[in-house]
Amino acid sequence: MLPEALKNMFEKPATEGYPANRGDVFPNMRGKLNFEADKCVGCKLCSRDCPTGALTIEKIGDKQFKAVLRLDKCIYCGQCADSCNKSALSCTHEFELASLSQEDLKVEL
Amino acid sequence: MAKVVIPLGPQHPALKEPANFALSLDGERIIGAAVNLGYNHRGIEKACESRTFLQDVYLIERICGICSHSHSTAFINAVEEVAGAPAPKRAQWIRTLVAELERLHSHLLWLGVAGHELGFDTLFMYSWRDRELVLDLLALLTGNRVNYGINKLGGVRRDITKDDVEKIRPVVDALEERTKYYIDLVTTESTLAARMLDVGRLCHEDALTYGASGPVARAAAVDKDTRRDDPYSAYGEIPFDVITDDHADVYGRAVVRVKELLESCKIIRYVMDNLPEGPLEVKFPRKVPAGEAISRYEAPRGEDVHYVKCNGTDMPERVKVRAPTLANAASVALMLQGGFLADVPIVIAAIDPCFSCTDRMVAVKDENSGAEGVMDWESLRRYSIEWYMERGVSFENIQSERDS
């Protein structure tokens, strides 16, 4: 135990100075979704497979779609990205998504 | 001295989750104990029936935060059996790798919690620091520290590359070194032995009678391990030893768990060396044919049993989960008997309880008449509103967020 205590005196702290240091995320991490509207064909497979009903695809014009995501409902499983046949959805590494207002948690991708 | 009944929980500093233990005391000695579960019911089984199989995998995974992979694999094995579409070999091996990493992190977590309950917080700091290494590996492989989301029906969602394997190896080596230190610590440290030996005894016969499972049973010399007895995933092809011990007390359970850490390291190395090539998934139908299946899985805490009944649609008709803690909860009452009140936290912690995984259904009985009743959602809601109204709480001005 003593060598451990001595070693710790000269080591840098185990914690990271957030928010100055935002740390590294792993490449496989599933964060906020990214939606490429030009690839979407409006099949809605993604919203049908979403386990929590967080994602909805809305038609805004002829062959034009927008995706609305409820960040508070999303469990970041990435199933929608897996379900999409046109690769219109993908996971980013964005993870700082907290907000004090519920309105801000409903975002248009 | 008169008998005193002390309720431990549902809210108690020594418990990590709500559960109630009614302890009858004669002085400091416990002469009787009753385990009351049911404070954590979440209705997951029922919720599964209104979701598709694909969505259920994510819900089932959230039964437990520690053994999430155990639950999702058990569920998937059952559904794959009904659908007749087993995952390809490589996927089975990847599932095994993640399962063993999960066992490492679960047992290290338990070791820390046990140290904390014994008042040995240095051990808690040590083992939880080492657990970070495993969690980092899981995040590297799957993307998440918990609720990995690597399983999918008919396969796995992510591959393991050669680079990943090279990153896993040094960590497993480091963990093995640390595990050897823990084995040495648990077996030779006199303060630990004094607090664990002959505490929470559950003899071999009682372990069999009360149906204990996992490390609790193996610590009572019950040679039982689903990985060997009823192999799933890749366990049929992997050589490993089932650890048993004949101390039949908290000490035995600690020894079994730390030695299982070594076995897990061995299995992980074997999987990395012999990972077969091939596809990651098979095409899995959205609608599963009618049928039913039971799947058994050796979770870190014991045997996890899932029952799935399918009716030909894309949703299950019935899902039943028997979490390992339910199998072990019955024997806790027996372990507590004859012991000291001060040993209660460690005896409860020694089964590695996970109460929210355990709570499935509660039958409410009228204490006087013994009558049972079933309450549907609407009557339960009405009952709760009336209950609060009687106490002067009105719901008239509260708008439900859910309805909007």
XYZ file of C-alpha atoms in Angstrom:
513
model
C 0.000 0.000 0.000
C 2.865 2.420 0.815
C 4.432 2.308 -2.687
C 0.960 3.012 -4.084
C 0.584 6.072 -1.860
C 4.049 7.388 -2.813
C 3.401 6.792 -6.494
C 0.171 8.743 -6.315
C 1.929 11.776 -4.862
C 3.816 12.325 -8.120
C 1.193 11.200 -10.627
C -1.094 13.607 -12.378
C -4.677 13.565 -11.098
C -6.928 10.786 -12.382
C -9.699 13.284 -13.056
C -9.846 15.515 -16.105
C -10.367 19.234 -15.837
C -13.725 19.410 -17.568
C -14.811 21.644 -19.330
C -11.324 22.955 -20.184
C -10.320 19.418 -21.115
C -13.177 17.634 -22.828
C -11.448 14.270 -22.891
C -11.350 11.756 -25.706
C -14.295 9.693 -26.819
C -13.956 6.269 -28.369
C -14.465 6.069 -32.132
C -17.402 3.679 -31.730
C -19.268 6.089 -29.500
C -22.871 6.803 -30.402
C -23.742 10.448 -29.839
C -26.248 12.856 -31.353
C -27.586 11.853 -34.748
C -26.593 13.419 -38.022
C -29.227 13.601 -40.760
C -28.469 14.071 -44.439
C -31.759 15.280 -45.869
C -30.794 14.790 -49.531
C -30.337 11.037 -49.008
C -33.652 10.480 -47.203
C -36.449 8.894 -49.221
C -39.025 9.111 -46.436
C -39.503 5.372 -45.842
C -39.680 6.022 -42.070
C -38.008 2.707 -41.211
C -35.909 4.629 -38.679
C -38.826 6.021 -36.708
C -40.612 2.658 -36.881
C -37.616 0.865 -35.358
C -36.821 3.516 -32.745
C -37.262 1.834 -29.347
C -38.398 5.042 -27.638
C -40.220 6.945 -30.363
C -37.680 9.751 -30.205
C -37.285 10.224 -33.950
C -39.911 11.415 -36.413
C -39.544 12.080 -40.119
C -41.762 14.825 -41.504
C -42.500 15.655 -45.118
C -41.821 19.301 -45.933
C -42.184 19.248 -49.693
C -41.915 17.067 -52.758
C -39.335 14.397 -51.839
C -38.152 16.732 -49.089
C -37.997 15.439 -45.521
C -36.835 16.693 -42.181
C -35.991 14.685 -39.066
C -37.096 15.801 -35.618
C -35.312 14.245 -32.657
C -36.355 14.354 -29.012
C -33.002 14.379 -27.237
C -34.670 13.573 -23.911
C -36.255 10.415 -25.279
C -33.334 9.204 -27.390
C -31.294 6.412 -25.778
C -28.473 6.769 -28.339
C -28.621 3.147 -29.409
C -28.050 4.018 -33.056
C -30.694 1.580 -34.278
C -32.124 4.199 -36.670
C -28.732 4.552 -38.334
C -28.592 0.747 -38.682
C -32.130 0.583 -40.064
C -31.634 3.301 -42.679
C -31.102 1.727 -46.087
C -29.877 4.983 -47.642
C -27.311 5.884 -44.944
C -29.089 9.176 -44.332
C -28.636 8.845 -40.575
C -25.378 8.443 -38.715
C -24.084 8.859 -35.172
C -21.751 11.720 -34.306
C -19.511 12.047 -31.281
C -21.484 14.976 -29.865
C -22.434 14.228 -26.288
C -22.981 17.561 -24.524
C -26.705 17.699 -25.076
C -28.101 18.701 -21.693
C -30.475 21.611 -21.432
C -32.613 23.243 -18.780
C -35.588 23.717 -21.052
C -37.606 20.912 -22.535
C -38.223 22.938 -25.700
C -34.507 22.963 -26.507
C -34.423 19.175 -26.348
C -36.656 18.881 -29.389
C -34.288 19.496 -32.266
C -34.581 19.484 -36.008
C -31.660 17.584 -37.458
C -34.661 -10.105 26.500
C -37.770 -9.517 24.402
C -37.711 -10.048 20.684
C -37.254 -6.859 18.669
C -38.141 -6.559 15.009
C -36.040 -4.068 13.062
C -36.974 -3.157 9.503
C -33.895 -2.728 7.306
C -34.907 -0.736 4.281
C -36.548 0.007 1.894
C -34.407 3.119 2.343
C -31.213 2.304 4.181
C -27.633 3.537 3.807
C -26.310 -0.017 3.521
C -28.596 -0.901 0.626
C -27.838 0.284 -2.872
C -31.382 -0.358 -4.029
C -34.707 -0.435 -2.188
C -35.614 -3.747 -0.576
C -36.930 -4.550 2.851
C -35.534 -7.013 5.361
C -37.555 -7.553 8.529
C -35.036 -8.729 11.124
C -36.121 -10.304 14.421
C -33.420 -9.702 16.978
C -32.490 -11.199 20.291
C -29.939 -8.700 21.495
C -27.438 -8.382 18.666
C -28.256 -11.782 17.190
C -30.691 -12.289 14.369
C -33.182 -15.054 15.126
C -35.375 -14.609 12.080
C -35.361 -12.657 8.843
C -37.885 -12.039 6.096
C -37.035 -10.668 2.668
C -39.622 -8.372 1.102
C -39.001 -7.407 -2.492
C -41.181 -5.379 -4.802
C -40.146 -1.743 -4.486
C -38.596 -1.572 -7.909
C -41.159 -2.993 -10.288
C -40.816 -1.347 -13.697
C -43.167 -3.400 -15.852
C -40.520 -4.283 -18.420
C -42.021 -7.671 -19.293
C -45.367 -6.087 -20.097
C -43.697 -3.291 -22.038
C -41.955 -5.903 -24.192
C -45.309 -7.148 -25.432
C -46.120 -3.818 -27.063
C -42.767 -3.415 -28.816
C -41.219 -5.242 -31.725
C -38.490 -7.846 -31.136
C -35.970 -5.381 -32.487
C -36.981 -2.709 -29.971
C -37.231 -5.266 -27.146
C -33.507 -5.994 -27.370
C -32.764 -2.428 -26.213
C -35.410 -2.561 -23.503
C -34.284 -5.969 -22.198
C -30.728 -4.678 -22.136
C -31.847 -2.032 -19.649
C -33.166 -4.546 -17.109
C -29.769 -4.366 -15.467
C -27.057 -1.755 -15.738
C -24.288 -4.177 -14.815
C -25.255 -7.414 -16.557
C -27.042 -5.800 -19.489
C -25.272 -8.013 -22.016
C -26.414 -11.095 -20.077
C -30.067 -10.171 -20.366
C -29.935 -9.179 -24.016
C -28.007 -12.330 -24.986
C -30.414 -14.564 -23.045
C -33.385 -12.921 -24.752
C -31.777 -13.048 -28.187
C -30.826 -16.715 -27.788
C -34.462 -17.539 -27.059
C -35.812 -15.545 -30.007
C -33.156 -16.916 -32.359
C -34.130 -20.432 -31.317
C -37.803 -19.827 -32.117
C -36.964 -18.169 -35.434
C -34.474 -20.898 -36.320
C -31.862 -18.319 -37.260
C -28.858 -18.703 -34.956
C -26.130 -16.096 -35.120
C -23.004 -17.014 -37.118
C -19.952 -18.337 -35.357
C -17.949 -15.126 -35.294
C -20.884 -13.265 -33.748
C -21.212 -15.942 -31.050
C -17.526 -15.566 -30.192
C -17.775 -11.778 -30.029
C -20.760 -12.132 -27.704
C -18.666 -14.418 -25.524
C -15.836 -11.893 -25.410
C -18.147 -9.075 -24.341
C -19.839 -11.409 -21.833
C -16.528 -12.199 -20.154
C -15.466 -8.535 -20.109
C -18.801 -7.869 -18.457
C -18.110 -10.582 -15.880
C -14.738 -8.965 -15.154
C -16.317 -5.582 -14.589
C -19.186 -7.018 -12.542
C -16.934 -9.029 -10.215
C -14.536 -6.102 -9.768
C -17.510 -3.929 -8.945
C -18.693 -6.497 -6.402
C -15.260 -6.704 -4.815
C -15.289 -2.943 -4.332
C -18.809 -2.927 -2.899
C -17.923 -5.803 -0.552
C -14.810 -3.945 0.611
C -16.914 -0.844 1.186
C -19.530 -2.781 3.203
C -16.742 -4.280 5.302
C -15.291 -0.860 6.021
C -12.249 -1.544 3.837
C -12.572 1.394 1.484
C -9.041 1.096 0.136
C -10.082 -2.130 -1.558
C -13.067 -0.297 -2.991
C -10.806 2.381 -4.487
C -8.372 -0.208 -5.852
C -10.885 -2.473 -7.524
C -12.991 0.318 -8.957
C -9.872 1.903 -10.430
C -9.099 -1.396 -12.151
C -12.700 -1.692 -13.247
C -12.223 1.518 -15.250
C -9.787 -0.388 -17.473
C -12.498 -2.915 -18.354
C -15.105 -0.212 -18.889
C -12.709 1.553 -21.275
C -12.298 -1.707 -23.198
C -16.068 -2.126 -23.417
C -16.398 1.464 -24.622
C -13.701 0.800 -27.206
C -15.393 -2.346 -28.526
C -19.047 -1.379 -28.307
C -19.234 2.401 -28.009
C -20.739 2.462 -24.524
C -19.455 1.845 -21.017
C -22.747 0.231 -20.001
C -25.745 -0.933 -22.061
C -23.346 -1.856 -24.816
C -25.859 -2.374 -27.617
C -23.590 -4.867 -29.364
C -26.220 -7.570 -29.705
C -28.750 -7.680 -32.464
C -31.118 -10.414 -33.520
C -29.158 -12.770 -35.717
C -25.682 -11.464 -34.895
C -23.707 -8.577 -33.481
C -23.598 -4.947 -34.533
C -19.867 -4.309 -34.375
C -16.835 -6.255 -35.439
C -13.637 -6.684 -33.487
C -10.609 -5.698 -35.524
C -7.011 -6.841 -35.126
C -6.206 -3.381 -33.720
C -8.835 -3.854 -31.025
C -7.386 -7.234 -30.090
C -3.943 -5.653 -29.696
C -5.455 -3.036 -27.389
C -7.288 -5.646 -25.296
C -4.251 -7.854 -24.672
C -2.155 -5.523 -22.458
C -5.213 -4.562 -20.417
C -6.103 -8.204 -19.766
C -2.482 -8.852 -18.782
C -2.564 -5.924 -16.352
C -5.883 -7.084 -14.933
C -4.565 -10.588 -14.429
C -1.687 -9.165 -12.387
C -4.121 -7.167 -10.304
C -6.385 -10.200 -9.863
C -3.484 -12.222 -8.503
C -2.980 -9.437 -5.987
C -6.676 -9.554 -5.037
C -6.590 -13.337 -4.601
C -3.581 -12.902 -2.367
C -5.365 -10.120 -0.481
C -8.628 -11.997 0.033
C -6.954 -15.209 1.129
C -4.225 -13.805 3.384
C -5.407 -10.459 4.783
C -6.385 -11.218 8.365
C -8.849 -8.328 8.808
C -10.805 -9.425 5.726
C -10.862 -13.040 6.877
C -12.044 -11.996 10.336
C -14.996 -10.133 8.828
C -15.903 -12.785 6.249
C -15.204 -16.219 7.711
C -18.289 -17.943 9.094
C -20.457 -14.942 8.233
C -23.641 -15.566 6.264
C -23.366 -19.336 6.180
C -25.354 -21.257 3.597
C -24.480 -24.941 3.695
C -24.333 -27.219 0.653
C -27.739 -28.836 1.311
C -29.487 -25.502 1.880
C -27.948 -24.033 -1.274
C -29.503 -26.919 -3.202
C -32.861 -26.748 -1.370
C -33.241 -22.996 -1.789
C -32.069 -23.085 -5.384
C -29.146 -20.703 -4.990
C -27.265 -20.025 -8.204
C -24.038 -18.527 -9.454
C -21.133 -17.722 -7.123
C -23.406 -18.133 -4.064
C -24.066 -21.778 -4.969
C -20.505 -22.434 -6.134
C -19.174 -21.106 -2.831
C -21.218 -23.847 -1.148
C -19.525 -26.528 -3.267
C -22.446 -26.794 -5.706
C -20.678 -27.548 -8.970
C -23.106 -25.729 -11.248
C -22.328 -23.398 -14.125
C -24.636 -22.908 -17.103
C -21.668 -22.047 -19.329
C -20.463 -25.636 -18.943
C -23.721 -27.499 -18.231
C -25.810 -25.999 -21.040
C -23.383 -24.162 -23.327
C -24.580 -21.149 -25.301
C -22.658 -18.657 -27.466
C -19.135 -20.096 -27.869
C -18.690 -21.648 -24.423
C -19.007 -25.188 -25.759
C -15.692 -24.746 -27.601
C -13.733 -22.866 -24.952
C -11.816 -24.661 -22.208
C -12.294 -23.176 -18.742
C -12.660 -24.330 -15.164
C -15.685 -23.917 -12.962
C -14.524 -22.444 -9.665
C -16.019 -23.918 -6.519
C -15.220 -23.482 -2.878
C -16.386 -25.266 0.257
C -16.323 -22.432 2.785
C -20.044 -21.778 2.219
C -19.831 -18.278 3.694
C -19.059 -14.720 2.560
C -15.369 -15.630 2.428
C -16.107 -18.489 0.017
C -18.182 -16.202 -2.200
C -15.335 -13.685 -2.339
C -12.816 -16.408 -3.196
C -15.041 -17.807 -5.961
C -15.499 -14.364 -7.491
C -11.845 -13.339 -7.491
C -10.805 -16.698 -8.930
C -13.475 -16.377 -11.603
C -11.746 -13.149 -12.632
C -8.709 -15.236 -13.598
C -10.891 -17.691 -15.536
C -12.481 -14.780 -17.391
C -9.047 -13.475 -18.365
C -8.242 -16.967 -19.649
C -11.446 -17.139 -21.701
C -10.869 -13.651 -23.152
C -7.358 -14.635 -24.278
C -8.655 -17.851 -25.822
C -11.384 -15.964 -27.703
C -8.866 -13.412 -29.025
C -6.492 -16.161 -30.186
C -9.154 -18.278 -31.864
C -11.663 -15.729 -33.146
C -13.152 -17.412 -36.240
C -13.537 -15.513 -39.505
C -16.908 -15.169 -41.137
C -20.030 -13.026 -41.347
C -21.259 -10.996 -38.386
C -24.953 -11.568 -38.813
C -27.614 -13.553 -40.598
C -30.711 -12.004 -42.083
C -33.290 -12.056 -39.349
C -37.034 -11.933 -40.077
C -39.046 -9.102 -38.552
C -41.917 -11.480 -37.881
C -40.960 -14.465 -35.761
C -42.974 -17.680 -36.238
C -45.179 -18.931 -33.417
C -43.345 -20.882 -30.765
C -41.761 -20.609 -27.375
C -38.282 -21.012 -25.961
C -36.470 -20.909 -22.669
C -32.903 -19.693 -22.613
C -30.435 -20.058 -19.757
C -27.426 -17.822 -19.319
C -24.721 -17.688 -16.672
C -24.750 -14.023 -15.713
C -22.034 -12.764 -13.322
C -24.538 -13.025 -10.459
C -25.923 -16.451 -11.325
C -28.221 -18.136 -13.740
C -30.445 -15.842 -15.763
C -33.499 -17.465 -17.362
C -35.552 -15.920 -20.149
C -38.776 -17.307 -21.534
C -40.162 -15.921 -24.780
C -43.440 -16.880 -26.425
C -43.962 -15.754 -30.002
C -47.258 -15.758 -31.905
C -46.171 -15.175 -35.473
C -46.230 -11.365 -35.338
C -43.314 -8.968 -34.907
C -44.018 -8.640 -31.183
C -43.643 -11.277 -28.466
C -46.783 -12.562 -26.766
C -45.052 -13.095 -23.450
C -41.602 -12.444 -22.071
C -40.591 -13.751 -18.665
C -37.307 -12.946 -16.974
C -35.953 -14.772 -13.939
C -33.007 -12.687 -12.809
C -30.271 -14.430 -10.777
C -30.983 -12.372 -7.648
C -34.463 -13.883 -7.383
C -32.892 -17.325 -7.145
C -30.556 -16.129 -4.401
C -32.964 -13.856 -2.506
C -34.701 -16.772 -0.773
C -31.471 -17.995 0.762
C -30.586 -14.548 2.194
C -33.131 -15.050 5.009
C -31.344 -18.251 5.917
C -27.883 -16.699 5.711
C -28.889 -13.897 8.075
C -30.246 -16.235 10.758
C -27.926 -16.678 13.693
C -25.642 -13.870 12.596
C -25.043 -10.419 14.033
C -26.942 -7.300 13.048
C -23.656 -5.611 12.103
C -22.983 -8.307 9.496
C -26.272 -7.764 7.663
C -24.900 -5.350 4.997
C -22.112 -7.678 3.896
C -24.338 -10.782 3.959
C -26.824 -9.042 1.679
C -24.047 -7.637 -0.502
C -22.435 -11.085 -0.747
C -25.158 -12.388 -3.071
C -24.391 -9.361 -5.281
C -28.038 -8.329 -5.252
C -29.673 -6.503 -8.093
C -33.181 -5.811 -6.881
C -34.495 -3.806 -9.780
C -33.597 -6.693 -12.122
C -35.428 -9.060 -9.809
C -38.727 -7.272 -9.374
C -41.029 -8.705 -11.970
C -44.548 -9.008 -10.634
C -46.102 -8.327 -7.289
C -49.182 -10.138 -6.037
C -50.831 -8.063 -3.346
C -52.638 -10.134 -0.745
C -55.140 -8.877 1.793
C -53.461 -9.596 5.108
C -56.709 -10.479 6.883
C -58.739 -12.363 4.324
C -55.890 -13.649 2.169
C -57.770 -12.476 -0.925
C -55.811 -11.638 -4.069
C -56.926 -9.225 -6.727
C -55.798 -7.977 -10.077
C -55.759 -4.242 -10.722
C -55.706 -3.001 -14.258
C -53.988 0.211 -15.307
C -57.126 2.363 -15.069
C -58.136 1.181 -11.594
C -54.552 1.537 -10.381
C -54.507 5.117 -11.655
C -57.871 5.877 -10.018
C -56.643 4.334 -6.773
C -53.510 6.488 -6.766
C -55.488 9.684 -7.452
C -57.925 8.874 -4.636
C -55.044 8.030 -2.314
C -53.500 11.463 -2.851
C -56.872 13.277 -2.752
C -57.513 11.812 0.694
C -54.273 13.407 1.777
C -55.177 16.776 0.322
C -53.216 16.643 -2.941
C -55.220 17.727 -5.940
C -54.346 16.928 -9.526
C -56.690 19.423 -11.107
C -54.036 22.008 -11.887
C -51.365 19.579 -13.008
C -51.169 18.986 -16.705
C -49.590 15.751 -17.726
C -46.433 16.193 -19.741
C -46.929 12.731 -21.207
C -50.307 13.630 -22.718
C -48.977 16.660 -24.574
